[in-house]
């Protein structure tokens, strides 16, 4: 009896599990294992209305990484990226010592790089990452003390909200810069002919016995700054101005990096993590005040970190005629080509499904296996330009990711965390022969499934932008909150993804209306007919 009862219970539990499983959507298990081999599934191509939209001046403060330099993109125009940052004392209320005399002031900001070889003498060969434009092209770099105070809280809102700073505020910082250029060494590589150099940093020091020690480190922006200026402004500052970082950030309001062309050089641009940068003040001072003029001066250092509020200041110039026309006169019925450009650039807005199309699909009872948006790259227009590695699709109405983004828990196939979410994708497909991009595909299976399954679901508009990091999904505010979509002036346009602001690159994609059908943007739906 015991065994019979036991097996009856097992049978009952198994039946409940089976019935529960049958109630699930038929294709949730293995949902993302179909890949590009669709066997005998039927395919339905839905037309997509897509039009261009200019990204107006946008919030660009406190970004994870920042652009610095000049990038001339033949397909879009020239971007000049300036930068401003506050400074903070590594140790507040420092004991400077008496009669300080500056020896040298060194600014150091590491580049993104990787080692490619190591020489027999112990030195290393590096390649810089995230540099756009001709290698070792020169720019004119001018660094000033900033006179523009970047407050933490916005005084116009009774200090209730954080203070925001925007891409188009370069004139504010330029006009407020203090005194003369700080990187004023006679070496032109320090200023008028600056290059982002891949050379490793070598520092030599000797001890009391004269023994020489060489320290090697990865490539970095490493500049000598005006030692007299820092001696007067920092080493001889009153103790009250160095007492706390809040006071110090108002006393010395930071650094402003201004970029110009160097002669006829086209220039280039680097992505940089300035928050890892610092200024090291090497100086000598008496530790005890005496009247003995022969008293030995002690060698000391004081470190200022490039932390606090920052802003990337982006200026667009020499805009190409095709690009300018595309973003200023988009067609509500759809554009032939879509111009996606990072920074203070441009994006596209997508409208899925024609009126009545969803109802027709619902009436057929299709079981949706997979749905993809496929964007083809205009390879002729992009042949002389660097291409972004990834684009990002999001819910434009609500400025947030769609369900397929959240459902994709896949990690990167490499150590690069920016290549996570491989199923949702948006990663560029590259021709193995030409090494140029051909297309981007974004999987929106669950989004389409929900639209078909739930009649009361909202068919939101989609935004498509270039992205610097697929993990960054926050939106940044436009400077003017009353902006509207150019093609649809009844629809507000108040923000765009932060990851797009981070990326200096652009791409040109075919929209849903070009004459060549094989180039058109399409929504591909793979489905199974009901039995």
XYZ file of C-alpha atoms in Angstrom:
531
model
C 0.000 0.000 0.000
C 2.816 2.357 0.831
C 4.506 1.835 -2.548
C 1.228 2.242 -4.460
C 0.445 5.473 -2.625
C 3.965 6.764 -3.227
C 3.795 6.173 -6.969
C 0.348 7.764 -7.169
C 1.795 10.894 -5.584
C 4.700 10.911 -8.036
C 2.263 10.529 -10.949
C 0.143 13.416 -9.663
C 3.161 15.758 -9.329
C 4.423 14.831 -12.810
C 0.965 15.527 -14.290
C 0.835 18.995 -12.687
C 4.317 19.844 -13.982
C 3.383 18.659 -17.477
C 0.164 20.681 -17.554
C 1.988 23.758 -16.259
C 4.654 23.379 -18.939
C 2.029 23.067 -21.667
C 0.501 26.344 -20.559
C 3.760 28.180 -21.272
C 4.401 29.843 -24.649
C 5.525 27.064 -26.969
C 8.811 28.656 -27.916
C 10.199 30.175 -24.722
C 12.606 27.266 -24.208
C 15.378 27.532 -26.768
C 13.935 30.885 -27.815
C 17.311 32.312 -28.788
C 18.926 29.159 -30.134
C 17.470 29.410 -33.624
C 20.239 31.692 -34.862
C 20.323 32.266 -38.606
C 19.323 28.726 -39.609
C 15.538 29.008 -39.790
C 14.853 25.536 -41.222
C 11.381 25.531 -42.807
C 9.918 28.493 -40.972
C 7.801 30.901 -42.982
C 9.031 34.485 -43.260
C 7.079 37.717 -43.336
C 8.751 41.049 -44.187
C 7.089 44.104 -42.680
C 7.857 47.571 -44.034
C 9.363 50.035 -41.570
C 8.930 53.808 -41.653
C 12.220 55.392 -40.522
C 13.226 59.056 -40.580
C 16.218 61.095 -39.450
C 16.342 63.297 -36.388
C 18.995 65.804 -35.358
C 20.260 65.523 -31.788
C 20.331 69.096 -30.531
C 22.715 70.387 -27.818
C 22.634 67.697 -25.157
C 23.813 67.095 -21.609
C 27.458 65.994 -21.617
C 28.628 66.376 -18.032
C 30.221 63.642 -15.920
C 30.501 61.110 -18.737
C 32.416 57.868 -18.119
C 34.844 58.688 -20.924
C 35.345 61.843 -22.938
C 36.445 62.854 -26.416
C 39.442 65.145 -26.921
C 40.779 66.349 -30.252
C 39.615 66.862 -33.832
C 37.977 64.199 -35.963
C 37.285 64.883 -39.643
C 34.651 62.415 -40.847
C 34.102 62.742 -44.630
C 30.541 61.428 -44.373
C 29.455 63.858 -41.665
C 31.888 66.728 -41.074
C 34.387 67.831 -38.439
C 33.967 67.408 -34.698
C 36.165 69.403 -32.324
C 36.055 68.074 -28.774
C 37.154 70.330 -25.912
C 36.977 69.382 -22.262
C 36.739 70.933 -18.798
C 37.225 69.316 -15.414
C 37.365 70.298 -11.789
C 40.396 69.350 -9.678
C 40.416 67.914 -6.169
C 43.145 67.656 -3.573
C 44.292 64.060 -3.083
C 44.778 65.001 0.578
C 42.897 67.981 1.962
C 44.536 70.519 4.216
C 48.052 69.569 3.082
C 51.060 70.776 5.049
C 52.956 72.595 2.312
C 55.966 73.707 4.342
C 57.727 77.040 4.455
C 59.096 78.954 1.460
C 57.950 76.408 -1.170
C 59.718 76.361 -4.532
C 58.253 74.368 -7.429
C 60.598 71.997 -9.280
C 58.141 70.707 -11.904
C 54.425 70.310 -12.504
C 53.448 67.155 -14.379
C 50.011 66.444 -15.830
C 49.401 62.763 -16.576
C 46.304 61.139 -18.099
C 46.583 57.495 -19.242
C 45.446 56.480 -22.728
C 43.489 53.368 -23.578
C 46.155 51.052 -24.984
C 47.394 47.486 -25.181
C 50.905 46.039 -25.365
C 51.843 44.408 -28.690
C 55.473 43.402 -28.020
C 58.226 43.461 -25.431
C 61.817 44.240 -26.340
C 64.921 42.541 -24.966
C 65.895 45.699 -23.057
C 62.666 45.486 -21.049
C 60.833 48.218 -22.941
C 57.385 47.552 -24.403
C 55.617 48.416 -27.643
C 52.049 49.660 -27.346
C 49.125 50.370 -29.626
C 46.627 53.041 -28.652
C 42.948 52.114 -28.610
C 40.044 54.450 -29.421
C 42.072 56.913 -31.507
C 40.224 58.233 -34.561
C 41.926 59.918 -37.486
C 45.417 59.593 -39.019
C 48.065 58.153 -36.697
C 50.328 60.744 -35.025
C 48.450 63.615 -36.643
C 49.099 66.845 -34.743
C 46.691 69.102 -32.890
C 47.186 72.377 -31.071
C 46.483 71.756 -27.391
C 46.044 74.627 -24.945
C 45.374 74.040 -21.254
C 44.144 76.852 -19.026
C 42.913 77.299 -15.509
C 39.143 77.325 -15.832
C 37.303 80.374 -14.592
C 33.873 78.783 -15.013
C 32.479 77.385 -11.778
C 30.730 74.037 -12.213
C 28.290 73.871 -9.337
C 26.948 70.557 -8.059
C 23.362 71.814 -7.752
C 21.336 74.027 -10.071
C 20.668 77.475 -8.539
C 17.813 78.097 -11.005
C 15.847 75.272 -9.321
C 16.533 76.359 -5.752
C 19.407 73.859 -5.614
C 16.963 70.943 -5.797
C 18.412 69.307 -8.932
C 21.892 68.534 -10.156
C 23.488 71.189 -12.344
C 23.744 70.027 -15.961
C 26.257 71.140 -18.575
C 25.902 70.739 -22.320
C 27.807 70.036 -25.514
C 27.403 73.592 -26.874
C 28.849 75.514 -23.918
C 32.411 75.807 -25.208
C 32.180 79.600 -25.574
C 31.196 79.879 -21.884
C 34.354 78.066 -20.802
C 36.617 79.673 -23.406
C 35.569 83.197 -22.433
C 36.030 82.424 -18.735
C 39.490 80.854 -19.000
C 42.069 82.339 -16.646
C 45.417 83.914 -17.497
C 47.731 82.338 -20.043
C 48.391 78.846 -21.345
C 49.665 76.431 -18.697
C 51.339 73.938 -21.084
C 53.837 76.567 -22.238
C 57.030 74.496 -22.494
C 59.230 75.205 -25.511
C 58.807 71.640 -26.815
C 56.059 71.836 -29.507
C 54.951 68.280 -28.674
C 53.756 69.787 -25.406
C 51.410 72.251 -27.105
C 51.269 73.473 -30.751
C 52.198 70.108 -32.301
C 50.759 67.740 -29.728
C 50.288 64.072 -30.702
C 48.647 61.149 -28.932
C 51.859 59.154 -28.684
C 51.920 55.345 -28.261
C 55.377 55.462 -26.652
C 55.718 54.010 -23.181
C 56.468 56.404 -20.340
C 59.983 56.140 -18.892
C 60.986 57.848 -15.653
C 64.529 57.772 -14.267
C 65.322 58.405 -10.608
C 68.530 58.094 -8.622
C 69.008 57.439 -4.928
C 71.516 59.009 -2.544
C 74.273 56.737 -3.842
C 73.636 57.715 -7.433
C 72.034 54.393 -8.416
C 69.690 54.922 -11.367
C 66.229 53.320 -11.436
C 64.057 53.322 -14.571
C 60.291 53.020 -14.165
C 58.194 52.125 -17.213
C 54.445 52.594 -17.646
C 51.808 52.485 -20.380
C 51.350 55.458 -22.755
C 49.741 58.585 -21.340
C 49.270 62.266 -21.982
C 52.214 63.586 -19.995
C 52.800 67.332 -20.031
C 54.898 69.832 -18.105
C 52.822 72.763 -16.843
C 53.891 76.249 -15.801
C 55.674 75.753 -12.471
C 55.659 79.433 -11.474
C 51.901 79.574 -11.949
C 51.245 76.520 -9.742
C 53.753 77.717 -7.183
C 51.797 80.947 -6.790
C 48.263 79.500 -7.090
C 48.655 76.265 -5.113
C 51.838 76.117 -3.044
C 51.441 79.683 -1.806
C 47.672 79.551 -1.427
C 46.223 80.337 1.983
C 45.526 77.335 4.174
C 41.812 78.185 4.145
C 41.638 77.671 0.346
C 43.104 74.171 0.744
C 41.076 73.192 3.804
C 38.356 71.209 1.979
C 37.697 70.193 -1.594
C 34.441 72.160 -1.689
C 36.387 75.329 -0.932
C 39.272 74.376 -3.212
C 37.001 73.730 -6.239
C 35.714 77.276 -5.968
C 39.186 78.735 -5.429
C 40.825 76.850 -8.319
C 37.961 76.028 -10.667
C 39.716 73.357 -12.676
C 41.311 72.934 -16.094
C 39.976 73.782 -19.538
C 41.430 71.870 -22.526
C 41.040 73.819 -25.767
C 41.726 72.222 -29.168
C 42.653 73.847 -32.500
C 44.149 72.549 -35.716
C 47.932 72.408 -35.928
C 48.833 73.932 -39.272
C 47.517 71.835 -42.160
C 47.318 68.585 -40.169
C 43.804 67.087 -40.135
C 44.121 66.234 -36.449
C 42.787 63.206 -34.618
C 40.710 62.399 -31.568
C 41.165 60.216 -28.498
C 38.691 58.722 -26.082
C 40.047 59.353 -22.591
C 39.226 58.561 -18.982
C 40.237 61.858 -17.410
C 39.139 60.745 -13.952
C 42.284 58.587 -13.853
C 44.409 61.656 -14.512
C 46.337 63.743 -12.000
C 48.671 66.695 -11.599
C 51.763 66.034 -9.518
C 53.466 69.097 -8.076
C 57.127 68.381 -7.292
C 58.579 71.014 -4.977
C 60.928 71.778 -2.112
C 60.033 73.431 1.168
C 61.300 73.903 4.700
C 59.529 71.707 7.168
C 60.383 73.947 10.124
C 60.493 77.719 9.921
C 63.891 79.023 11.075
C 66.027 82.048 10.386
C 68.870 79.926 9.066
C 69.191 80.704 5.309
C 71.287 77.545 4.800
C 68.596 75.242 6.125
C 68.094 72.235 3.845
C 64.925 72.207 1.746
C 62.999 68.932 1.747
C 61.677 67.432 -1.516
C 57.901 66.980 -1.422
C 54.933 66.292 -3.703
C 51.352 67.434 -3.790
C 48.778 65.656 -5.986
C 45.673 67.111 -7.592
C 43.224 64.624 -9.091
C 41.201 65.320 -12.232
C 37.961 64.486 -10.448
C 34.830 66.430 -9.699
C 32.408 67.755 -12.295
C 33.392 67.477 -15.960
C 31.905 68.431 -19.314
C 32.667 67.445 -22.922
C 32.291 70.468 -25.212
C 31.590 69.404 -28.805
C 31.578 71.656 -31.841
C 30.352 70.510 -35.287
C 31.701 72.257 -38.398
C 32.158 71.670 -42.132
C 29.001 69.562 -42.079
C 28.577 67.588 -45.304
C 25.712 68.758 -47.529
C 23.985 65.354 -47.624
C 24.104 64.990 -43.872
C 22.820 68.502 -43.250
C 19.903 67.984 -45.640
C 19.022 64.622 -44.094
C 18.746 65.911 -40.515
C 17.056 69.235 -41.309
C 14.434 67.993 -43.811
C 13.431 64.443 -42.800
C 10.345 62.918 -44.428
C 7.512 61.678 -42.245
C 6.906 58.951 -44.835
C 10.470 57.728 -44.355
C 13.983 58.605 -45.546
C 16.036 56.678 -48.090
C 19.107 56.894 -45.850
C 19.470 57.118 -42.090
C 22.332 59.130 -40.587
C 23.367 58.012 -37.102
C 26.056 60.210 -35.555
C 27.346 60.265 -31.993
C 28.023 63.276 -29.794
C 25.800 66.239 -30.620
C 24.842 64.369 -33.757
C 21.803 62.536 -35.105
C 19.639 59.447 -34.794
C 16.662 57.844 -36.522
C 13.106 57.185 -35.359
C 11.337 53.979 -36.442
C 7.621 53.278 -36.722
C 6.767 49.566 -36.914
C 3.658 48.106 -38.575
C 1.207 49.973 -40.794
C -2.323 50.697 -39.520
C -4.283 47.450 -39.352
C -1.220 45.270 -39.959
C -1.018 43.953 -36.406
C -4.716 43.028 -36.380
C -4.260 41.105 -39.613
C -1.311 39.155 -38.177
C -3.266 38.412 -35.000
C -6.166 37.029 -37.048
C -3.860 34.459 -38.666
C -2.775 32.977 -35.346
C 0.899 32.874 -36.231
C 3.350 31.568 -33.657
C 6.290 34.000 -33.720
C 9.655 32.242 -33.610
C 11.953 35.183 -34.249
C 11.844 38.840 -35.336
C 14.785 40.948 -36.477
C 15.375 44.467 -37.704
C 18.044 44.361 -40.420
C 19.912 47.565 -41.293
C 22.138 47.591 -44.383
C 25.110 49.970 -44.419
C 25.673 52.347 -47.336
C 29.193 51.037 -47.883
C 30.005 53.539 -50.660
C 29.193 56.505 -48.437
C 31.127 55.016 -45.514
C 34.223 53.778 -47.380
C 36.493 56.566 -46.062
C 35.101 56.723 -42.528
C 35.539 54.706 -39.348
C 32.420 52.707 -38.523
C 30.850 52.282 -35.074
C 31.041 48.734 -33.772
C 27.489 48.781 -32.514
C 24.113 50.481 -32.738
C 21.404 50.516 -30.076
C 17.614 50.283 -30.435
C 15.389 51.593 -27.645
C 11.846 52.608 -26.774
C 11.735 56.229 -27.959
C 8.417 57.022 -26.275
C 9.733 56.207 -22.803
C 13.523 56.569 -23.245
C 14.245 53.047 -22.042
C 15.358 49.660 -23.421
C 12.865 47.255 -24.943
C 12.025 43.863 -23.446
C 14.521 41.975 -25.643
C 17.374 44.013 -24.179
C 16.366 43.103 -20.637
C 15.781 39.435 -21.494
C 19.234 38.990 -23.004
C 21.613 37.862 -20.295
C 24.394 36.720 -22.612
C 27.897 37.877 -21.819
C 30.631 38.892 -24.210
C 32.504 36.208 -26.117
C 35.689 38.083 -25.136
C 36.824 40.119 -22.152
C 35.209 43.229 -23.678
C 32.096 43.911 -21.601
C 30.842 46.249 -24.340
C 30.137 43.145 -26.445
C 27.605 41.686 -24.016
C 24.016 40.975 -25.066
C 25.048 39.051 -28.161
C 21.485 37.942 -28.941
C 19.923 41.401 -28.844
C 23.029 42.353 -30.836
C 23.284 45.505 -32.967
C 26.921 44.473 -33.523
C 28.355 45.292 -36.935
C 28.653 42.487 -39.499
C 31.938 42.791 -41.393
C 32.789 41.523 -44.873
C 35.770 39.148 -44.455
C 37.400 40.365 -47.680
C 36.926 44.129 -47.604
C 36.994 44.300 -43.771
C 34.214 46.875 -44.046
C 30.837 46.773 -42.368
C 27.861 45.425 -44.304
C 24.929 45.436 -41.883
C 23.588 45.471 -38.343
C 20.872 43.156 -37.019
C 18.837 43.689 -33.864
C 16.597 40.954 -32.492
C 13.209 42.138 -31.217
C 11.390 38.804 -30.976
C 9.762 39.350 -27.605
C 8.750 42.911 -28.430
C 6.921 41.750 -31.577
C 5.451 38.751 -29.761
C 3.952 40.997 -27.106
C 2.475 43.370 -29.681
C 0.749 40.460 -31.396
C -0.330 38.646 -28.257
C -1.698 41.652 -26.346
C -4.085 43.892 -28.279
C -3.853 46.624 -25.659
C -0.045 46.867 -25.865
C 1.365 50.145 -27.196
C 3.205 50.058 -30.490
C 5.830 52.572 -29.366
C 8.182 54.406 -31.680
C 11.753 53.156 -31.656
C 14.954 55.179 -31.552
C 18.174 53.961 -33.143
C 21.571 55.465 -32.290
C 25.263 54.581 -32.340
C 26.464 53.379 -28.952
C 29.791 53.447 -27.170
C 28.703 50.923 -24.536
C 25.685 48.607 -24.743
C 25.579 48.507 -20.930
C 24.916 52.266 -20.691
C 21.158 52.810 -21.031
C 20.670 56.145 -19.248
C 19.295 59.046 -21.296
C 20.756 62.558 -21.283
C 18.580 65.647 -21.483
C 18.527 68.053 -24.397
C 19.433 71.580 -23.379
C 16.105 72.940 -24.680
C 13.214 70.983 -23.186
C 10.678 72.247 -25.745
C 12.220 70.462 -28.760
C 10.038 68.341 -31.069
C 10.707 65.714 -33.710
C 11.425 67.533 -36.957
C 9.380 65.109 -39.081
C 6.611 64.848 -36.460
C 6.423 68.256 -34.733
C 3.545 67.104 -32.529
C 5.877 64.685 -30.706
C 8.239 65.946 -27.943
C 11.949 65.184 -28.185
C 13.590 65.806 -24.823
C 16.418 63.270 -24.406
C 18.713 60.816 -26.182
C 20.831 57.871 -24.980
C 24.010 58.806 -23.113
C 25.950 56.049 -24.903
C 25.395 57.924 -28.169
C 26.833 61.131 -26.696
C 29.946 59.153 -25.752
C 30.630 57.927 -29.308
C 32.315 60.232 -31.862
C 31.574 57.990 -34.864
C 28.689 57.755 -37.298
C 27.183 55.416 -39.854
C 24.860 55.757 -42.839
C 22.185 53.102 -43.158
C 19.548 52.468 -45.782
C 16.049 53.373 -44.621
C 12.783 51.753 -45.585
C 12.265 53.580 -48.896
C 15.267 53.173 -51.281
C 14.550 51.895 -54.780
C 16.752 48.823 -54.329
C 14.554 46.428 -52.353
C 17.514 44.351 -51.128
C 18.970 47.409 -49.374
C 15.856 48.481 -47.508
C 15.473 48.398 -43.765
C 13.131 45.538 -42.990
C 11.469 43.807 -40.087
C 11.860 40.070 -40.710
C 9.395 37.881 -38.829
C 9.882 34.111 -38.808
C 6.715 32.273 -37.836
C 4.979 28.919 -37.730
C 1.443 28.552 -39.045
C -1.040 26.950 -36.665
C -2.102 23.389 -37.424
